[in-house]
Amino acid sequence: MRTISIVIPAYNEEKNITPLIASIKEHFPHDRYQYELIFVDDGSKDATLTQIEEVAKHDEHVFYLELSRNFGHQNALKAGLDYATGDAVISMDCDMQHPPHLLNSLIEKWEEGYDIVYTRREENQSASFLKRKSGNAYYRIFNWLAEVNIEKGTADFRLMDRRVVDIFTQFNEDDLFIRGLVPWMGFKQAAIDYHPNERLSGKTKYSFRKMAVLAISGITSLSIRPLYAAIYLGLTISALALIATPFVILSFQPRHHIVFIWASLLLTIVFFGGLQLTVMGTIGLYIGKTFMQVKHRPTYIVRNSNLPDKH
Ligand code: UDP
Ligand code: MG
């Protein structure tokens, strides 16, 4: 019988572990496949790990990877994928927002021959207005700037065939943005739409600030188009300045418009000061990313695990 791995990054999810495992067991197609559950404890500060260890003692299907500290959702997920052995690997969140009753639909699409089956969240009415609107705007900006298109509402709830996982595990990027890399990889992909549940317990780990960081790192990890934007912007403004030059010379009148000249000069300096800082910041960001990447540090560190040696 073929095996399906389910990878679940967990950060401070102590109350969600048991219900999630129960729900997965209820919905998994046991008649057709074996399964392994790999929890990645991403440096939780609560009893998440103890909870998992407790279940793993009596359940040969439950495994865990304990990371040495919090490495963030994307790195935790990568860790799980690296260690998964199944013929297909499903990744999902630990808070039941990704409904386990969809497991069978994901697997059925895979059986039809798709290599990647991803999910699209229908408009989440429970998310705050700000989170929804900013999410939509972000996908629009992202698709405009990045070289790949990500669809609205896609998150890290998907199935990947072994072939895809084997390629993905070779990636060693410092700032992973998995939901952008998946469309980038190509393969035969299919989508499933779903209604997200409410988070079962605890609160979201993605504050607005963390979302903003993920948003920027998403774009800059997949595309250098913002650098082109800087060049176009610079060229356009220089062209405008050239066109304006004759008008300025012609309008020169001694002893008049002193305040006007002074004010417009100040405005121009401030405007271009801001613009230059923005452009320099953008360039700096890419240099910073290069700096982090050339160190080739591991993107996560495993402190402990109950996975057998074949992993
Ligand atoms: N998560 C993680 N490390 C982190 C933050 C989150 O492993 O640093 C996990 C978290 O436990 C959950 C998933 O990533 O299983 C998604 O996080 P969350 O539900 O907080 O995000 P949201 O659904 O609100 O976008
Ligand atoms: Mg969630």
mmCIF file of C-alpha atoms and ligand atoms in Angstrom:
data_model
loop_
_atom_site.group_PDB
_atom_site.id
_atom_site.type_symbol
_atom_site.label_atom_id
_atom_site.label_comp_id
_atom_site.label_asym_id
_atom_site.label_seq_id
_atom_site.Cartn_x
_atom_site.Cartn_y
_atom_site.Cartn_z
ATOM 1 C CA MET A 1 0.000 0.000 0.000
ATOM 2 C CA ARG A 2 1.286 3.445 -0.827
ATOM 3 C CA THR A 3 1.919 5.976 1.877
ATOM 4 C CA ILE A 4 0.800 9.562 2.214
ATOM 5 C CA SER A 5 2.674 11.922 4.508
ATOM 6 C CA ILE A 6 0.873 14.774 6.199
ATOM 7 C CA VAL A 7 3.168 17.576 7.330
ATOM 8 C CA ILE A 8 1.915 19.979 9.968
ATOM 9 C CA PRO A 9 3.997 22.909 11.263
ATOM 10 C CA ALA A 10 2.926 23.777 14.783
ATOM 11 C CA TYR A 11 3.820 26.784 16.872
ATOM 12 C CA ASN A 12 2.031 27.098 20.208
ATOM 13 C CA GLU A 13 -0.882 24.890 19.233
ATOM 14 C CA GLU A 14 -1.202 22.755 22.392
ATOM 15 C CA LYS A 15 -4.997 22.611 22.342
ATOM 16 C CA ASN A 16 -5.246 21.776 18.643
ATOM 17 C CA ILE A 17 -3.047 18.691 18.431
ATOM 18 C CA THR A 18 -5.455 16.062 19.731
ATOM 19 C CA PRO A 19 -8.572 17.308 17.871
ATOM 20 C CA LEU A 20 -6.576 17.643 14.646
ATOM 21 C CA ILE A 21 -5.204 14.106 14.838
ATOM 22 C CA ALA A 22 -8.681 12.767 15.600
ATOM 23 C CA SER A 23 -10.166 14.608 12.661
ATOM 24 C CA ILE A 24 -7.434 13.494 10.251
ATOM 25 C CA LYS A 25 -7.932 9.890 11.338
ATOM 26 C CA GLU A 26 -11.639 10.200 10.787
ATOM 27 C CA HIS A 27 -11.319 11.515 7.242
ATOM 28 C CA PHE A 28 -8.245 9.754 5.916
ATOM 29 C CA PRO A 29 -8.993 7.006 3.344
ATOM 30 C CA HIS A 30 -7.448 4.178 5.392
ATOM 31 C CA ASP A 31 -8.706 1.528 3.007
ATOM 32 C CA ARG A 32 -6.499 2.773 0.192
ATOM 33 C CA TYR A 33 -3.401 4.296 1.802
ATOM 34 C CA GLN A 34 -1.109 4.208 4.773
ATOM 35 C CA TYR A 35 -0.252 7.491 6.384
ATOM 36 C CA GLU A 36 2.376 9.205 8.492
ATOM 37 C CA LEU A 37 1.729 12.415 10.387
ATOM 38 C CA ILE A 38 4.803 14.601 10.759
ATOM 39 C CA PHE A 39 4.418 17.457 13.180
ATOM 40 C CA VAL A 40 7.114 20.088 13.062
ATOM 41 C CA ASP A 41 7.301 21.782 16.426
ATOM 42 C CA ASP A 42 8.590 25.217 15.517
ATOM 43 C CA GLY A 43 10.044 26.156 18.901
ATOM 44 C CA SER A 44 6.708 26.251 20.704
ATOM 45 C CA LYS A 45 6.675 27.790 24.160
ATOM 46 C CA ASP A 46 3.625 25.902 25.369
ATOM 47 C CA ALA A 47 2.904 22.175 25.706
ATOM 48 C CA THR A 48 2.632 21.513 21.966
ATOM 49 C CA LEU A 49 5.612 19.170 21.883
ATOM 50 C CA THR A 50 4.566 17.248 25.010
ATOM 51 C CA GLN A 51 1.142 16.780 23.477
ATOM 52 C CA ILE A 52 2.612 15.349 20.286
ATOM 53 C CA GLU A 53 5.088 13.133 22.155
ATOM 54 C CA GLU A 54 2.269 11.789 24.257
ATOM 55 C CA VAL A 55 0.274 10.737 21.199
ATOM 56 C CA ALA A 56 3.367 9.429 19.396
ATOM 57 C CA LYS A 57 4.090 7.017 22.264
ATOM 58 C CA HIS A 58 0.991 5.012 21.459
ATOM 59 C CA ASP A 59 0.554 5.776 17.789
ATOM 60 C CA GLU A 60 3.066 4.460 15.267
ATOM 61 C CA HIS A 61 1.773 6.862 12.619
ATOM 62 C CA VAL A 62 2.617 10.035 14.517
ATOM 63 C CA PHE A 63 6.073 11.560 14.238
ATOM 64 C CA TYR A 64 7.601 14.832 15.234
ATOM 65 C CA LEU A 65 10.555 17.019 14.427
ATOM 66 C CA GLU A 66 11.499 19.390 17.162
ATOM 67 C CA LEU A 67 13.263 22.464 15.808
ATOM 68 C CA SER A 68 15.867 24.061 18.042
ATOM 69 C CA ARG A 69 13.976 27.377 18.083
ATOM 70 C CA ASN A 70 11.274 29.206 16.173
ATOM 71 C CA PHE A 71 12.311 29.305 12.514
ATOM 72 C CA GLY A 72 9.005 30.500 11.109
ATOM 73 C CA HIS A 73 6.165 28.751 9.369
ATOM 74 C CA GLN A 74 7.805 28.442 5.936
ATOM 75 C CA ASN A 75 11.061 26.954 7.236
ATOM 76 C CA ALA A 76 9.180 24.601 9.539
ATOM 77 C CA LEU A 77 7.142 23.393 6.594
ATOM 78 C CA LYS A 78 10.293 22.870 4.531
ATOM 79 C CA ALA A 79 11.745 20.796 7.384
ATOM 80 C CA GLY A 80 8.679 18.565 7.359
ATOM 81 C CA LEU A 81 8.827 18.136 3.592
ATOM 82 C CA ASP A 82 12.522 17.245 3.776
ATOM 83 C CA TYR A 83 11.784 14.404 6.191
ATOM 84 C CA ALA A 84 8.540 13.123 4.683
ATOM 85 C CA THR A 85 8.785 9.780 2.887
ATOM 86 C CA GLY A 86 5.306 9.340 1.415
ATOM 87 C CA ASP A 87 4.454 8.884 -2.252
ATOM 88 C CA ALA A 88 2.512 12.098 -1.855
ATOM 89 C CA VAL A 89 2.909 14.761 0.814
ATOM 90 C CA ILE A 90 0.079 16.916 2.094
ATOM 91 C CA SER A 91 0.854 20.055 4.080
ATOM 92 C CA MET A 92 -1.715 21.681 6.302
ATOM 93 C CA ASP A 93 -1.991 24.075 9.247
ATOM 94 C CA CYS A 94 -2.395 22.883 12.778
ATOM 95 C CA ASP A 95 -5.396 25.020 13.729
ATOM 96 C CA MET A 96 -8.124 23.191 11.739
ATOM 97 C CA GLN A 97 -8.532 26.135 9.370
ATOM 98 C CA HIS A 98 -7.569 23.674 6.680
ATOM 99 C CA PRO A 99 -10.438 21.199 6.970
ATOM 100 C CA PRO A 100 -9.294 17.547 7.159
ATOM 101 C CA HIS A 101 -12.456 16.404 5.353
ATOM 102 C CA LEU A 102 -10.750 17.647 2.171
ATOM 103 C CA LEU A 103 -7.976 15.057 2.448
ATOM 104 C CA ASN A 104 -9.895 12.629 0.306
ATOM 105 C CA SER A 105 -10.605 15.194 -2.429
ATOM 106 C CA LEU A 106 -6.902 16.111 -2.547
ATOM 107 C CA ILE A 107 -5.947 12.468 -2.880
ATOM 108 C CA GLU A 108 -8.569 11.780 -5.551
ATOM 109 C CA LYS A 109 -7.221 14.607 -7.716
ATOM 110 C CA TRP A 110 -3.740 13.176 -7.275
ATOM 111 C CA GLU A 111 -5.023 9.791 -8.398
ATOM 112 C CA GLU A 112 -6.339 11.478 -11.542
ATOM 113 C CA GLY A 113 -2.710 12.216 -12.371
ATOM 114 C CA TYR A 114 -2.082 15.722 -11.051
ATOM 115 C CA ASP A 115 1.328 16.327 -9.477
ATOM 116 C CA ILE A 116 0.260 19.241 -7.318
ATOM 117 C CA VAL A 117 -3.209 19.700 -5.883
ATOM 118 C CA TYR A 118 -3.539 23.079 -4.225
ATOM 119 C CA THR A 119 -6.459 24.647 -2.451
ATOM 120 C CA ARG A 120 -8.174 27.994 -2.841
ATOM 121 C CA ARG A 121 -9.789 29.527 0.190
ATOM 122 C CA GLU A 122 -13.094 31.174 -0.505
ATOM 123 C CA GLU A 123 -13.481 34.650 0.979
ATOM 124 C CA ASN A 124 -12.916 34.258 4.679
ATOM 125 C CA GLN A 125 -15.623 36.313 6.390
ATOM 126 C CA SER A 126 -14.130 35.680 9.820
ATOM 127 C CA ALA A 127 -10.818 37.312 8.922
ATOM 128 C CA SER A 128 -10.683 41.001 9.705
ATOM 129 C CA PHE A 129 -11.676 43.484 7.004
ATOM 130 C CA LEU A 130 -8.103 44.776 6.921
ATOM 131 C CA LYS A 131 -6.615 41.287 6.529
ATOM 132 C CA ARG A 132 -8.993 40.449 3.668
ATOM 133 C CA LYS A 133 -8.564 43.691 1.748
ATOM 134 C CA SER A 134 -4.807 43.811 2.208
ATOM 135 C CA GLY A 135 -4.638 40.173 1.125
ATOM 136 C CA ASN A 136 -6.480 40.898 -2.118
ATOM 137 C CA ALA A 137 -4.427 43.988 -2.867
ATOM 138 C CA TYR A 138 -1.271 42.026 -2.166
ATOM 139 C CA TYR A 139 -2.051 39.279 -4.657
ATOM 140 C CA ARG A 140 -2.678 41.944 -7.286
ATOM 141 C CA ILE A 141 0.636 43.713 -6.625
ATOM 142 C CA PHE A 142 2.462 40.408 -6.362
ATOM 143 C CA ASN A 143 1.215 39.132 -9.701
ATOM 144 C CA TRP A 144 2.138 42.417 -11.303
ATOM 145 C CA LEU A 145 5.676 42.442 -9.877
ATOM 146 C CA ALA A 146 6.658 38.804 -9.653
ATOM 147 C CA GLU A 147 7.328 36.503 -12.529
ATOM 148 C CA VAL A 148 4.772 33.942 -11.400
ATOM 149 C CA ASN A 149 1.074 34.315 -10.674
ATOM 150 C CA ILE A 150 -0.353 33.200 -7.398
ATOM 151 C CA GLU A 151 -4.073 32.787 -7.161
ATOM 152 C CA LYS A 152 -6.105 34.597 -4.557
ATOM 153 C CA GLY A 153 -6.735 32.525 -1.461
ATOM 154 C CA THR A 154 -4.005 29.953 -1.957
ATOM 155 C CA ALA A 155 -2.096 29.030 1.183
ATOM 156 C CA ASP A 156 0.073 26.182 2.365
ATOM 157 C CA PHE A 157 -2.628 23.548 2.179
ATOM 158 C CA ARG A 158 -1.749 21.317 -0.736
ATOM 159 C CA LEU A 159 -0.714 17.903 -1.931
ATOM 160 C CA MET A 160 2.537 17.342 -3.775
ATOM 161 C CA ASP A 161 3.572 14.219 -5.594
ATOM 162 C CA ARG A 162 6.864 12.586 -4.585
ATOM 163 C CA ARG A 163 8.444 13.847 -7.821
ATOM 164 C CA VAL A 164 7.648 17.428 -6.880
ATOM 165 C CA VAL A 165 8.750 17.010 -3.274
ATOM 166 C CA ASP A 166 12.094 15.574 -4.389
ATOM 167 C CA ILE A 167 12.722 18.686 -6.445
ATOM 168 C CA PHE A 168 11.460 21.045 -3.819
ATOM 169 C CA THR A 169 13.673 19.607 -1.102
ATOM 170 C CA GLN A 170 16.710 20.552 -3.177
ATOM 171 C CA PHE A 171 15.812 24.221 -2.822
ATOM 172 C CA ASN A 172 17.953 25.875 -0.233
ATOM 173 C CA GLU A 173 16.619 29.387 -0.143
ATOM 174 C CA ASP A 174 17.125 31.639 2.788
ATOM 175 C CA ASP A 175 13.723 33.261 2.615
ATOM 176 C CA LEU A 176 11.259 30.730 1.439
ATOM 177 C CA PHE A 177 7.924 31.758 0.024
ATOM 178 C CA ILE A 178 6.495 28.372 -0.750
ATOM 179 C CA ARG A 179 3.183 29.500 -2.185
ATOM 180 C CA GLY A 180 5.073 31.447 -4.827
ATOM 181 C CA LEU A 181 7.538 28.653 -5.592
ATOM 182 C CA VAL A 182 4.810 26.103 -6.181
ATOM 183 C CA PRO A 183 3.311 27.817 -9.249
ATOM 184 C CA TRP A 184 6.873 28.578 -10.350
ATOM 185 C CA MET A 185 7.741 24.856 -10.421
ATOM 186 C CA GLY A 186 5.092 24.070 -12.993
ATOM 187 C CA PHE A 187 3.988 20.420 -13.227
ATOM 188 C CA LYS A 188 0.381 19.397 -13.642
ATOM 189 C CA GLN A 189 -1.620 21.335 -11.113
ATOM 190 C CA ALA A 190 -5.239 21.221 -10.039
ATOM 191 C CA ALA A 191 -7.159 23.389 -7.576
ATOM 192 C CA ILE A 192 -9.825 22.655 -5.001
ATOM 193 C CA ASP A 193 -11.988 25.368 -3.455
ATOM 194 C CA TYR A 194 -12.909 25.295 0.199
ATOM 195 C CA HIS A 195 -14.439 27.261 3.031
ATOM 196 C CA PRO A 196 -11.955 27.834 5.838
ATOM 197 C CA ASN A 197 -12.989 26.971 9.378
ATOM 198 C CA GLU A 198 -12.469 29.226 12.323
ATOM 199 C CA ARG A 199 -9.158 28.696 14.078
ATOM 200 C CA LEU A 200 -9.910 26.073 16.725
ATOM 201 C CA SER A 201 -7.855 27.412 19.597
ATOM 202 C CA GLY A 202 -5.207 30.044 20.218
ATOM 203 C CA LYS A 203 -4.670 33.044 17.997
ATOM 204 C CA THR A 204 -3.066 33.700 14.639
ATOM 205 C CA LYS A 205 0.724 33.920 14.582
ATOM 206 C CA TYR A 206 0.626 36.261 11.642
ATOM 207 C CA SER A 207 0.356 39.772 12.995
ATOM 208 C CA PHE A 208 -0.008 42.592 10.517
ATOM 209 C CA ARG A 209 3.710 43.294 10.786
ATOM 210 C CA LYS A 210 4.646 39.663 10.099
ATOM 211 C CA MET A 211 2.270 39.623 7.127
ATOM 212 C CA ALA A 212 3.968 42.712 5.744
ATOM 213 C CA VAL A 213 7.396 41.097 6.102
ATOM 214 C CA LEU A 214 6.144 37.917 4.412
ATOM 215 C CA ALA A 215 4.582 40.040 1.674
ATOM 216 C CA ILE A 216 7.806 41.885 0.859
ATOM 217 C CA SER A 217 9.950 38.787 1.136
ATOM 218 C CA GLY A 218 7.489 36.996 -1.143
ATOM 219 C CA ILE A 219 8.011 39.479 -3.929
ATOM 220 C CA THR A 220 11.739 39.894 -3.490
ATOM 221 C CA SER A 221 12.373 36.160 -3.228
ATOM 222 C CA LEU A 222 10.788 35.516 -6.606
ATOM 223 C CA SER A 223 11.503 38.558 -8.697
ATOM 224 C CA ILE A 224 13.912 41.389 -9.329
ATOM 225 C CA ARG A 225 11.297 43.481 -11.067
ATOM 226 C CA PRO A 226 11.254 46.099 -8.297
ATOM 227 C CA LEU A 227 14.798 46.948 -9.442
ATOM 228 C CA TYR A 228 13.539 47.531 -12.959
ATOM 229 C CA ALA A 229 10.816 49.714 -11.481
ATOM 230 C CA ALA A 230 13.559 51.850 -9.914
ATOM 231 C CA ILE A 231 15.265 52.291 -13.283
ATOM 232 C CA TYR A 232 12.048 53.194 -15.112
ATOM 233 C CA LEU A 233 11.093 55.627 -12.391
ATOM 234 C CA GLY A 234 14.503 57.282 -12.529
ATOM 235 C CA LEU A 235 14.462 57.564 -16.318
ATOM 236 C CA THR A 236 10.940 59.006 -16.357
ATOM 237 C CA ILE A 237 11.755 61.644 -13.794
ATOM 238 C CA SER A 238 14.972 62.656 -15.559
ATOM 239 C CA ALA A 239 13.052 62.979 -18.822
ATOM 240 C CA LEU A 240 10.460 65.185 -17.139
ATOM 241 C CA ALA A 241 13.237 67.352 -15.705
ATOM 242 C CA LEU A 242 14.803 67.758 -19.150
ATOM 243 C CA ILE A 243 11.493 68.776 -20.681
ATOM 244 C CA ALA A 244 10.912 71.296 -17.898
ATOM 245 C CA THR A 245 14.335 72.925 -18.191
ATOM 246 C CA PRO A 246 13.564 75.361 -21.075
ATOM 247 C CA PHE A 247 10.432 76.562 -19.266
ATOM 248 C CA VAL A 248 12.403 77.319 -16.154
ATOM 249 C CA ILE A 249 15.020 79.271 -18.129
ATOM 250 C CA LEU A 250 12.390 81.222 -20.026
ATOM 251 C CA SER A 251 10.436 82.088 -16.907
ATOM 252 C CA PHE A 252 13.488 83.611 -15.227
ATOM 253 C CA GLN A 253 12.724 87.140 -13.975
ATOM 254 C CA PRO A 254 15.124 88.948 -11.645
ATOM 255 C CA ARG A 255 13.795 90.041 -8.241
ATOM 256 C CA HIS A 256 10.496 88.140 -8.540
ATOM 257 C CA HIS A 257 9.030 84.937 -7.173
ATOM 258 C CA ILE A 258 11.739 84.504 -4.560
ATOM 259 C CA VAL A 259 9.430 82.630 -2.197
ATOM 260 C CA PHE A 260 8.039 80.554 -4.995
ATOM 261 C CA ILE A 261 11.498 79.518 -6.102
ATOM 262 C CA TRP A 262 12.596 78.764 -2.582
ATOM 263 C CA ALA A 263 9.522 76.675 -1.836
ATOM 264 C CA SER A 264 9.592 74.744 -5.076
ATOM 265 C CA LEU A 265 13.290 73.989 -4.593
ATOM 266 C CA LEU A 266 12.652 72.681 -1.116
ATOM 267 C CA LEU A 267 9.791 70.511 -2.338
ATOM 268 C CA THR A 268 11.913 69.099 -5.113
ATOM 269 C CA ILE A 269 14.766 68.268 -2.759
ATOM 270 C CA VAL A 270 12.491 66.538 -0.282
ATOM 271 C CA PHE A 271 10.661 64.670 -3.015
ATOM 272 C CA PHE A 272 13.802 63.366 -4.624
ATOM 273 C CA GLY A 273 15.422 62.685 -1.265
ATOM 274 C CA GLY A 274 12.529 60.386 -0.443
ATOM 275 C CA LEU A 275 12.603 58.774 -3.833
ATOM 276 C CA GLN A 276 16.334 58.117 -3.677
ATOM 277 C CA LEU A 277 16.056 56.583 -0.225
ATOM 278 C CA THR A 278 13.281 54.306 -1.423
ATOM 279 C CA VAL A 279 15.280 53.168 -4.408
ATOM 280 C CA MET A 280 18.415 52.720 -2.315
ATOM 281 C CA GLY A 281 16.399 50.769 0.234
ATOM 282 C CA THR A 282 15.135 48.479 -2.500
ATOM 283 C CA ILE A 283 18.638 47.861 -3.787
ATOM 284 C CA GLY A 284 19.844 47.410 -0.214
ATOM 285 C CA LEU A 285 17.183 44.804 0.390
ATOM 286 C CA TYR A 286 18.462 42.691 -2.458
ATOM 287 C CA ILE A 287 22.064 43.099 -1.326
ATOM 288 C CA GLY A 288 21.009 42.084 2.177
ATOM 289 C CA LYS A 289 19.304 39.006 0.807
ATOM 290 C CA THR A 290 22.386 38.095 -1.180
ATOM 291 C CA PHE A 291 24.450 38.507 1.978
ATOM 292 C CA MET A 292 22.184 36.191 3.957
ATOM 293 C CA GLN A 293 22.097 33.628 1.183
ATOM 294 C CA VAL A 294 25.860 33.399 0.564
ATOM 295 C CA LYS A 295 26.401 32.300 4.141
ATOM 296 C CA HIS A 296 24.591 29.064 3.319
ATOM 297 C CA ARG A 297 23.363 28.632 6.835
ATOM 298 C CA PRO A 298 20.817 25.890 7.377
ATOM 299 C CA THR A 299 17.264 27.227 7.201
ATOM 300 C CA TYR A 300 16.268 25.192 10.243
ATOM 301 C CA ILE A 301 17.942 23.074 12.913
ATOM 302 C CA VAL A 302 16.435 19.869 14.265
ATOM 303 C CA ARG A 303 16.936 19.364 17.992
ATOM 304 C CA ASN A 304 15.144 16.063 18.378
ATOM 305 C CA SER A 305 12.904 13.683 16.496
ATOM 306 C CA ASN A 306 11.274 10.276 16.736
ATOM 307 C CA LEU A 307 11.521 9.606 13.020
ATOM 308 C CA PRO A 308 13.164 6.281 12.193
ATOM 309 C CA ASP A 309 16.573 6.186 10.530
ATOM 310 C CA LYS A 310 15.318 5.618 7.018
ATOM 311 C CA HIS A 311 14.397 9.294 7.063
HETATM 312 N N1 UDP B 1 3.387 28.419 12.450
HETATM 313 C C1 UDP B 1 4.674 27.937 12.616
HETATM 314 N N2 UDP B 1 5.671 28.825 12.950
HETATM 315 C C2 UDP B 1 5.444 30.163 13.106
HETATM 316 C C3 UDP B 1 4.124 30.633 12.908
HETATM 317 C C4 UDP B 1 3.120 29.732 12.574
HETATM 318 O O1 UDP B 1 4.937 26.758 12.474
HETATM 319 O O2 UDP B 1 6.381 30.898 13.408
HETATM 320 C C5 UDP B 1 2.300 27.469 12.088
HETATM 321 C C6 UDP B 1 1.072 27.534 12.965
HETATM 322 O O3 UDP B 1 1.183 26.702 14.088
HETATM 323 C C7 UDP B 1 -0.018 27.049 12.002
HETATM 324 C C8 UDP B 1 0.450 27.570 10.661
HETATM 325 O O4 UDP B 1 1.863 27.805 10.796
HETATM 326 O O5 UDP B 1 -0.094 25.639 11.959
HETATM 327 C C9 UDP B 1 -0.255 28.829 10.204
HETATM 328 O O6 UDP B 1 -0.197 29.818 11.210
HETATM 329 P P1 UDP B 1 -1.470 30.672 11.647
HETATM 330 O O7 UDP B 1 -2.672 29.802 11.758
HETATM 331 O O8 UDP B 1 -1.105 31.454 12.851
HETATM 332 O O9 UDP B 1 -1.629 31.661 10.397
HETATM 333 P P2 UDP B 1 -3.002 32.185 9.726
HETATM 334 O O10 UDP B 1 -3.827 30.954 9.444
HETATM 335 O O11 UDP B 1 -3.640 33.076 10.714
HETATM 336 O O12 UDP B 1 -2.554 32.888 8.477
HETATM 337 MG MG MG B 2 -4.427 29.606 10.793
#
